Amino acid sequence: MTRKEITNLRNIKWRTRRDLRITAEEDALDFIDDVGFCFAFASSGIIAGSRQLLTEATEDTFANNLLPSLWEAVCGVPGGIPAIHPHHDPYIGPVWGWKDALPLKRKVFYGKVLKQKPTFISLKMLPYFYALFGSPTPEEDYLEECQRGALGQEAKDIFECLLRSGSLPNTLLRGELGMLTKARKYRFQRAMTELQSTLRIVKVDVSDDGTIWNLFSRWMPGVIKAASRINRNEAMKNIVLAYISDLVIITPKMINRLFGWDAKVVEEIVQLLAQEDKVQLGVRIEGFQGNWIRKVV
């Protein structure tokens, strides 16, 4: 394959063409359902407007395009369009609205999951993510996870507060925990990211006091039930296949970089997919060294 071919296919999939750009909420939902999971805004390390140069990129830069993003699809341009006035930007504005509207209608999941960045996950893919990152009995095993260091103290306190009180907005939640001071704000935000990335809490509404949070287990118990029937290998295989569909062609290092999985585990999953004739290994990109992976059509 050539870099130009791959870039053209990515631009179609990611809607980073002006004739494919997203302009309505229903189109945003279709996009998230199509890609399975994406960032709300640009991938880390991507400078606005830079993705159109991928046909001339180095191998490392080419492989650094981690995920599509809703913002870039709204812009209809690879890398997005730099905002002159972020609070009144015609491209960022719709994304800010949809990141509230779509999750509140329970049409997608939204939270800081991948790379600790705001991430959309489609309802179809959500059970696979929960099978990996979530707990089958989150309201029962959090104490054990805290004891073995898998859950931080502040995260435990927040989880217990929501378990005890139900839905709470940011300000009241911080007040309940005595974390209203500026000095404790960072620790609160870090703990909230920890709970989101393990799918323990979820945004359920917005108010004048900020985002309203509740336990994921109360928001979508059906997802937890569906995830209980999925083993880790099956979850990883489906997530990797969706990732390859989005990126067209990837390397094991890209999987490791995005999901944080051990390199040995990534290799095992890739080999399983190859044995099932779902991916092709050893694909070459013209002008690049190394072997790449693509989905078998």
mmCIF file of C-alpha atoms in Angstrom:
data_model
loop_
_atom_site.group_PDB
_atom_site.id
_atom_site.type_symbol
_atom_site.label_atom_id
_atom_site.label_comp_id
_atom_site.label_asym_id
_atom_site.label_seq_id
_atom_site.Cartn_x
_atom_site.Cartn_y
_atom_site.Cartn_z
ATOM 1 C CA MET A 1 0.000 0.000 0.000
ATOM 2 C CA THR A 2 1.064 3.603 -0.463
ATOM 3 C CA ARG A 3 0.818 6.413 2.073
ATOM 4 C CA LYS A 4 -1.542 8.263 -0.256
ATOM 5 C CA GLU A 5 -3.928 5.294 -0.465
ATOM 6 C CA ILE A 6 -3.984 4.887 3.316
ATOM 7 C CA THR A 7 -4.449 8.602 3.929
ATOM 8 C CA ASN A 8 -7.358 8.761 1.475
ATOM 9 C CA LEU A 9 -9.056 5.795 3.165
ATOM 10 C CA ARG A 10 -8.547 7.353 6.607
ATOM 11 C CA ASN A 11 -9.967 10.675 5.439
ATOM 12 C CA ILE A 12 -13.127 8.911 4.260
ATOM 13 C CA LYS A 13 -13.509 6.876 7.458
ATOM 14 C CA TRP A 14 -12.706 9.842 9.711
ATOM 15 C CA ARG A 15 -14.893 12.289 7.702
ATOM 16 C CA THR A 16 -11.905 14.600 7.352
ATOM 17 C CA ARG A 17 -13.050 15.812 3.953
ATOM 18 C CA ARG A 18 -15.170 18.900 3.476
ATOM 19 C CA ASP A 19 -17.793 16.962 1.506
ATOM 20 C CA LEU A 20 -18.115 14.410 4.342
ATOM 21 C CA ARG A 21 -17.958 16.712 7.372
ATOM 22 C CA ILE A 22 -20.464 16.325 10.216
ATOM 23 C CA THR A 23 -23.013 19.095 10.705
ATOM 24 C CA ALA A 24 -25.820 17.526 12.767
ATOM 25 C CA GLU A 25 -26.213 15.532 15.982
ATOM 26 C CA GLU A 26 -27.587 12.459 14.198
ATOM 27 C CA ASP A 27 -24.541 12.493 11.909
ATOM 28 C CA ALA A 28 -22.278 12.678 14.962
ATOM 29 C CA LEU A 29 -23.993 9.602 16.408
ATOM 30 C CA ASP A 30 -23.655 7.744 13.090
ATOM 31 C CA PHE A 31 -19.954 8.628 13.029
ATOM 32 C CA ILE A 32 -19.329 7.337 16.569
ATOM 33 C CA ASP A 33 -21.291 4.163 15.822
ATOM 34 C CA ASP A 34 -19.270 3.669 12.634
ATOM 35 C CA VAL A 35 -15.794 4.105 14.135
ATOM 36 C CA GLY A 36 -16.734 2.406 17.429
ATOM 37 C CA PHE A 37 -14.626 4.721 19.585
ATOM 38 C CA CYS A 38 -12.912 8.047 19.024
ATOM 39 C CA PHE A 39 -11.542 11.079 20.800
ATOM 40 C CA ALA A 40 -13.726 14.131 21.254
ATOM 41 C CA PHE A 41 -10.875 16.336 20.090
ATOM 42 C CA ALA A 42 -7.598 15.758 18.238
ATOM 43 C CA SER A 43 -5.201 12.964 19.178
ATOM 44 C CA SER A 44 -2.310 13.837 21.465
ATOM 45 C CA GLY A 45 0.680 15.203 19.631
ATOM 46 C CA ILE A 46 -1.347 16.306 16.602
ATOM 47 C CA ILE A 47 -1.056 19.946 15.605
ATOM 48 C CA ALA A 48 -4.196 21.432 14.082
ATOM 49 C CA GLY A 49 -4.091 21.250 10.308
ATOM 50 C CA SER A 50 -1.137 18.831 10.229
ATOM 51 C CA ARG A 51 -2.795 15.579 9.168
ATOM 52 C CA GLN A 52 -3.150 16.598 5.532
ATOM 53 C CA LEU A 53 0.646 16.234 5.335
ATOM 54 C CA LEU A 54 0.586 12.506 6.112
ATOM 55 C CA THR A 55 1.432 11.565 2.549
ATOM 56 C CA GLU A 56 4.810 13.208 3.147
ATOM 57 C CA ALA A 57 5.162 12.117 6.792
ATOM 58 C CA THR A 58 7.886 10.078 8.415
ATOM 59 C CA GLU A 59 7.035 6.564 9.541
ATOM 60 C CA ASP A 60 6.867 7.598 13.208
ATOM 61 C CA THR A 61 4.572 10.555 12.477
ATOM 62 C CA PHE A 62 2.385 8.381 10.263
ATOM 63 C CA ALA A 63 2.009 5.822 13.067
ATOM 64 C CA ASN A 64 1.294 8.509 15.663
ATOM 65 C CA ASN A 65 -2.232 9.172 14.379
ATOM 66 C CA LEU A 66 -3.856 7.322 17.235
ATOM 67 C CA LEU A 67 -7.587 7.751 16.620
ATOM 68 C CA PRO A 68 -10.155 9.735 14.680
ATOM 69 C CA SER A 69 -11.869 12.545 16.557
ATOM 70 C CA LEU A 70 -15.345 14.041 16.394
ATOM 71 C CA TRP A 71 -13.920 17.563 16.276
ATOM 72 C CA GLU A 72 -11.869 16.822 13.162
ATOM 73 C CA ALA A 73 -14.929 15.237 11.534
ATOM 74 C CA VAL A 74 -16.878 18.427 12.249
ATOM 75 C CA CYS A 75 -14.052 20.485 10.731
ATOM 76 C CA GLY A 76 -13.873 18.179 7.718
ATOM 77 C CA VAL A 77 -10.114 18.703 7.619
ATOM 78 C CA PRO A 78 -7.300 16.363 8.769
ATOM 79 C CA GLY A 79 -5.912 17.778 11.993
ATOM 80 C CA GLY A 80 -8.870 20.117 12.417
ATOM 81 C CA ILE A 81 -9.086 23.887 12.020
ATOM 82 C CA PRO A 82 -7.342 25.985 14.710
ATOM 83 C CA ALA A 83 -9.836 27.878 16.869
ATOM 84 C CA ILE A 84 -9.418 31.659 16.935
ATOM 85 C CA HIS A 85 -12.011 32.117 19.699
ATOM 86 C CA PRO A 86 -12.461 28.718 21.437
ATOM 87 C CA HIS A 87 -15.689 29.703 23.225
ATOM 88 C CA HIS A 88 -17.369 30.839 20.004
ATOM 89 C CA ASP A 89 -15.755 28.471 17.526
ATOM 90 C CA PRO A 90 -18.135 27.057 14.860
ATOM 91 C CA TYR A 91 -16.372 23.683 14.970
ATOM 92 C CA ILE A 92 -15.634 23.185 18.675
ATOM 93 C CA GLY A 93 -19.076 24.476 19.707
ATOM 94 C CA PRO A 94 -21.093 21.565 18.269
ATOM 95 C CA VAL A 95 -18.733 19.015 19.824
ATOM 96 C CA TRP A 96 -19.189 20.624 23.253
ATOM 97 C CA GLY A 97 -22.949 20.352 22.814
ATOM 98 C CA TRP A 98 -22.986 16.759 21.564
ATOM 99 C CA LYS A 99 -20.605 15.516 24.259
ATOM 100 C CA ASP A 100 -23.392 16.416 26.712
ATOM 101 C CA ALA A 101 -26.472 15.609 24.623
ATOM 102 C CA LEU A 102 -25.557 12.164 23.281
ATOM 103 C CA PRO A 103 -24.462 10.571 26.590
ATOM 104 C CA LEU A 104 -27.433 12.071 28.460
ATOM 105 C CA LYS A 105 -29.723 10.347 25.946
ATOM 106 C CA ARG A 106 -27.735 7.146 26.602
ATOM 107 C CA LYS A 107 -26.821 6.863 22.945
ATOM 108 C CA VAL A 108 -23.039 6.757 23.556
ATOM 109 C CA PHE A 109 -20.593 6.625 26.447
ATOM 110 C CA TYR A 110 -18.399 9.664 27.047
ATOM 111 C CA GLY A 111 -15.540 9.893 29.523
ATOM 112 C CA LYS A 112 -11.776 9.988 29.951
ATOM 113 C CA VAL A 113 -10.920 6.423 28.981
ATOM 114 C CA LEU A 114 -8.166 6.156 26.358
ATOM 115 C CA LYS A 115 -4.920 8.038 27.067
ATOM 116 C CA GLN A 116 -6.891 9.834 29.834
ATOM 117 C CA LYS A 117 -8.495 11.911 27.087
ATOM 118 C CA PRO A 118 -12.206 12.614 26.483
ATOM 119 C CA THR A 119 -13.392 9.560 24.546
ATOM 120 C CA PHE A 120 -16.644 8.540 22.875
ATOM 121 C CA ILE A 121 -17.496 4.818 22.831
ATOM 122 C CA SER A 122 -20.447 3.427 20.876
ATOM 123 C CA LEU A 123 -23.007 1.270 22.668
ATOM 124 C CA LYS A 124 -22.005 -1.669 20.456
ATOM 125 C CA MET A 125 -18.366 -1.477 21.572
ATOM 126 C CA LEU A 126 -19.046 -0.540 25.202
ATOM 127 C CA PRO A 127 -19.456 -4.131 26.542
ATOM 128 C CA TYR A 128 -16.023 -5.031 25.118
ATOM 129 C CA PHE A 129 -14.424 -2.066 26.869
ATOM 130 C CA TYR A 130 -16.235 -2.870 30.093
ATOM 131 C CA ALA A 131 -15.082 -6.495 29.910
ATOM 132 C CA LEU A 132 -11.503 -5.159 29.897
ATOM 133 C CA PHE A 133 -11.572 -2.125 32.146
ATOM 134 C CA GLY A 134 -14.657 -2.585 34.315
ATOM 135 C CA SER A 135 -15.609 -4.844 37.203
ATOM 136 C CA PRO A 136 -18.453 -7.407 37.153
ATOM 137 C CA THR A 137 -19.426 -6.380 40.706
ATOM 138 C CA PRO A 138 -18.177 -2.784 41.073
ATOM 139 C CA GLU A 139 -20.262 -1.950 44.136
ATOM 140 C CA GLU A 140 -18.878 -4.943 46.013
ATOM 141 C CA ASP A 141 -15.209 -5.263 45.090
ATOM 142 C CA TYR A 142 -13.985 -1.655 45.288
ATOM 143 C CA LEU A 143 -12.664 -2.133 48.848
ATOM 144 C CA GLU A 144 -10.579 -5.119 47.790
ATOM 145 C CA GLU A 145 -9.214 -3.162 44.819
ATOM 146 C CA CYS A 146 -8.296 -0.288 47.108
ATOM 147 C CA GLN A 147 -6.474 -2.656 49.481
ATOM 148 C CA ARG A 148 -4.334 -4.088 46.680
ATOM 149 C CA GLY A 149 -3.553 -0.649 45.269
ATOM 150 C CA ALA A 150 -5.717 -0.865 42.142
ATOM 151 C CA LEU A 151 -7.929 2.003 43.338
ATOM 152 C CA GLY A 152 -6.586 5.195 44.910
ATOM 153 C CA GLN A 153 -7.857 6.604 48.207
ATOM 154 C CA GLU A 154 -9.479 9.705 46.666
ATOM 155 C CA ALA A 155 -11.123 7.542 43.991
ATOM 156 C CA LYS A 156 -12.439 5.247 46.726
ATOM 157 C CA ASP A 157 -13.862 8.229 48.645
ATOM 158 C CA ILE A 158 -15.623 9.577 45.543
ATOM 159 C CA PHE A 159 -17.017 6.146 44.663
ATOM 160 C CA GLU A 160 -18.349 5.659 48.204
ATOM 161 C CA CYS A 161 -19.921 9.119 48.179
ATOM 162 C CA LEU A 162 -21.819 8.382 44.949
ATOM 163 C CA LEU A 163 -22.700 4.914 46.228
ATOM 164 C CA ARG A 164 -24.160 6.496 49.355
ATOM 165 C CA SER A 165 -25.761 9.647 47.944
ATOM 166 C CA GLY A 166 -26.619 8.854 44.327
ATOM 167 C CA SER A 167 -26.199 11.439 41.556
ATOM 168 C CA LEU A 168 -24.181 14.511 42.546
ATOM 169 C CA PRO A 169 -22.823 17.499 40.592
ATOM 170 C CA ASN A 170 -19.120 18.335 40.689
ATOM 171 C CA THR A 171 -19.381 21.170 43.212
ATOM 172 C CA LEU A 172 -21.513 19.252 45.713
ATOM 173 C CA LEU A 173 -19.385 16.141 45.291
ATOM 174 C CA ARG A 174 -16.211 18.087 46.065
ATOM 175 C CA GLY A 175 -17.970 19.736 49.006
ATOM 176 C CA GLU A 176 -19.084 16.390 50.440
ATOM 177 C CA LEU A 177 -15.475 15.207 50.335
ATOM 178 C CA GLY A 178 -13.889 18.427 51.594
ATOM 179 C CA MET A 179 -12.081 18.917 48.280
ATOM 180 C CA LEU A 180 -13.207 22.436 47.372
ATOM 181 C CA THR A 181 -9.813 24.044 47.913
ATOM 182 C CA LYS A 182 -7.581 24.814 44.958
ATOM 183 C CA ALA A 183 -4.872 22.625 46.458
ATOM 184 C CA ARG A 184 -7.143 19.564 46.379
ATOM 185 C CA LYS A 185 -8.707 20.270 42.979
ATOM 186 C CA TYR A 186 -5.961 18.442 41.079
ATOM 187 C CA ARG A 187 -6.273 15.361 43.301
ATOM 188 C CA PHE A 188 -10.036 15.379 42.767
ATOM 189 C CA GLN A 189 -9.656 15.605 38.979
ATOM 190 C CA ARG A 190 -7.039 12.844 38.970
ATOM 191 C CA ALA A 191 -9.336 10.565 40.978
ATOM 192 C CA MET A 192 -12.279 11.330 38.679
ATOM 193 C CA THR A 193 -10.164 10.380 35.658
ATOM 194 C CA GLU A 194 -9.178 7.152 37.407
ATOM 195 C CA LEU A 195 -12.837 6.274 37.992
ATOM 196 C CA GLN A 196 -13.844 7.159 34.432
ATOM 197 C CA SER A 197 -11.016 5.150 32.862
ATOM 198 C CA THR A 198 -12.144 2.042 34.769
ATOM 199 C CA LEU A 199 -15.799 2.692 33.847
ATOM 200 C CA ARG A 200 -16.876 3.056 37.480
ATOM 201 C CA ILE A 201 -18.561 6.452 37.138
ATOM 202 C CA VAL A 202 -20.340 8.237 34.319
ATOM 203 C CA LYS A 203 -21.746 11.661 33.524
ATOM 204 C CA VAL A 204 -25.544 11.512 33.780
ATOM 205 C CA ASP A 205 -26.526 15.189 33.456
ATOM 206 C CA VAL A 206 -25.292 18.780 33.627
ATOM 207 C CA SER A 207 -26.308 21.601 35.973
ATOM 208 C CA ASP A 208 -25.230 25.037 37.189
ATOM 209 C CA ASP A 209 -23.045 23.203 39.714
ATOM 210 C CA GLY A 210 -21.223 21.361 36.947
ATOM 211 C CA THR A 211 -21.348 17.862 35.542
ATOM 212 C CA ILE A 212 -23.603 15.465 37.454
ATOM 213 C CA TRP A 213 -22.068 12.049 38.134
ATOM 214 C CA ASN A 214 -23.364 8.649 39.166
ATOM 215 C CA LEU A 215 -22.129 5.075 39.201
ATOM 216 C CA PHE A 216 -21.850 3.343 35.833
ATOM 217 C CA SER A 217 -23.576 0.294 37.344
ATOM 218 C CA ARG A 218 -26.704 2.401 37.906
ATOM 219 C CA TRP A 219 -26.522 4.128 34.525
ATOM 220 C CA MET A 220 -26.245 1.043 32.291
ATOM 221 C CA PRO A 221 -26.522 -2.232 34.207
ATOM 222 C CA GLY A 222 -27.280 -3.997 30.923
ATOM 223 C CA VAL A 223 -23.757 -3.266 29.678
ATOM 224 C CA ILE A 224 -22.254 -4.938 32.753
ATOM 225 C CA LYS A 225 -24.475 -7.972 32.194
ATOM 226 C CA ALA A 226 -23.438 -8.177 28.526
ATOM 227 C CA ALA A 227 -19.761 -7.745 29.448
ATOM 228 C CA SER A 228 -19.959 -10.651 31.910
ATOM 229 C CA ARG A 229 -20.400 -12.994 28.928
ATOM 230 C CA ILE A 230 -17.244 -11.708 27.170
ATOM 231 C CA ASN A 231 -13.765 -12.987 28.057
ATOM 232 C CA ARG A 232 -10.691 -10.743 27.895
ATOM 233 C CA ASN A 233 -9.311 -12.229 24.678
ATOM 234 C CA GLU A 234 -12.641 -11.788 22.905
ATOM 235 C CA ALA A 235 -12.877 -8.201 24.121
ATOM 236 C CA MET A 236 -9.342 -7.387 22.981
ATOM 237 C CA LYS A 237 -9.827 -9.006 19.580
ATOM 238 C CA ASN A 238 -12.981 -7.012 18.858
ATOM 239 C CA ILE A 239 -11.405 -3.751 20.008
ATOM 240 C CA VAL A 240 -8.284 -4.347 17.896
ATOM 241 C CA LEU A 241 -10.376 -5.208 14.826
ATOM 242 C CA ALA A 242 -12.343 -1.978 15.233
ATOM 243 C CA TYR A 243 -9.081 -0.075 15.658
ATOM 244 C CA ILE A 244 -7.645 -1.533 12.447
ATOM 245 C CA SER A 245 -10.869 -0.651 10.609
ATOM 246 C CA ASP A 246 -10.474 2.950 11.770
ATOM 247 C CA LEU A 247 -6.752 3.298 11.033
ATOM 248 C CA VAL A 248 -6.735 1.062 7.900
ATOM 249 C CA ILE A 249 -3.287 -0.242 8.800
ATOM 250 C CA ILE A 250 -1.456 -0.377 12.140
ATOM 251 C CA THR A 251 1.519 -1.825 14.015
ATOM 252 C CA PRO A 252 1.553 -3.691 17.360
ATOM 253 C CA LYS A 253 3.340 -0.661 18.834
ATOM 254 C CA MET A 254 0.344 1.526 17.968
ATOM 255 C CA ILE A 255 -1.972 -0.855 19.850
ATOM 256 C CA ASN A 256 0.341 -0.775 22.852
ATOM 257 C CA ARG A 257 0.600 3.022 22.701
ATOM 258 C CA LEU A 258 -3.154 3.608 22.653
ATOM 259 C CA PHE A 259 -4.422 0.950 25.067
ATOM 260 C CA GLY A 260 -1.384 0.479 27.295
ATOM 261 C CA TRP A 261 -1.435 -3.307 26.930
ATOM 262 C CA ASP A 262 1.722 -5.327 27.485
ATOM 263 C CA ALA A 263 3.638 -5.956 24.239
ATOM 264 C CA LYS A 264 3.473 -9.728 24.752
ATOM 265 C CA VAL A 265 -0.309 -9.591 25.173
ATOM 266 C CA VAL A 266 -0.639 -7.480 22.021
ATOM 267 C CA GLU A 267 1.419 -10.011 20.060
ATOM 268 C CA GLU A 268 -0.767 -12.878 21.303
ATOM 269 C CA ILE A 269 -3.975 -11.087 20.277
ATOM 270 C CA VAL A 270 -2.586 -10.219 16.845
ATOM 271 C CA GLN A 271 -1.529 -13.837 16.294
ATOM 272 C CA LEU A 272 -4.981 -15.099 17.316
ATOM 273 C CA LEU A 273 -6.615 -12.750 14.806
ATOM 274 C CA ALA A 274 -4.200 -13.910 12.103
ATOM 275 C CA GLN A 275 -4.974 -17.572 12.866
ATOM 276 C CA GLU A 276 -8.676 -16.764 12.487
ATOM 277 C CA ASP A 277 -7.930 -15.116 9.100
ATOM 278 C CA LYS A 278 -9.252 -11.780 10.340
ATOM 279 C CA VAL A 279 -6.044 -9.802 9.844
ATOM 280 C CA GLN A 280 -3.134 -9.893 7.431
ATOM 281 C CA LEU A 281 0.367 -9.598 8.865
ATOM 282 C CA GLY A 282 3.553 -8.414 7.195
ATOM 283 C CA VAL A 283 1.916 -5.725 5.066
ATOM 284 C CA ARG A 284 4.392 -3.235 3.608
ATOM 285 C CA ILE A 285 3.899 0.499 3.123
ATOM 286 C CA GLU A 286 5.795 1.973 0.214
ATOM 287 C CA GLY A 287 8.794 3.939 1.467
ATOM 288 C CA PHE A 288 8.551 2.670 5.061
ATOM 289 C CA GLN A 289 10.471 0.005 6.919
ATOM 290 C CA GLY A 290 8.801 -2.643 9.058
ATOM 291 C CA ASN A 291 5.705 -4.793 8.800
ATOM 292 C CA TRP A 292 2.168 -3.547 9.316
ATOM 293 C CA ILE A 293 -1.211 -5.161 10.047
ATOM 294 C CA ARG A 294 -4.417 -4.726 8.075
ATOM 295 C CA LYS A 295 -7.881 -6.230 8.315
ATOM 296 C CA VAL A 296 -8.817 -9.017 5.915
ATOM 297 C CA VAL A 297 -11.677 -7.775 3.744
#
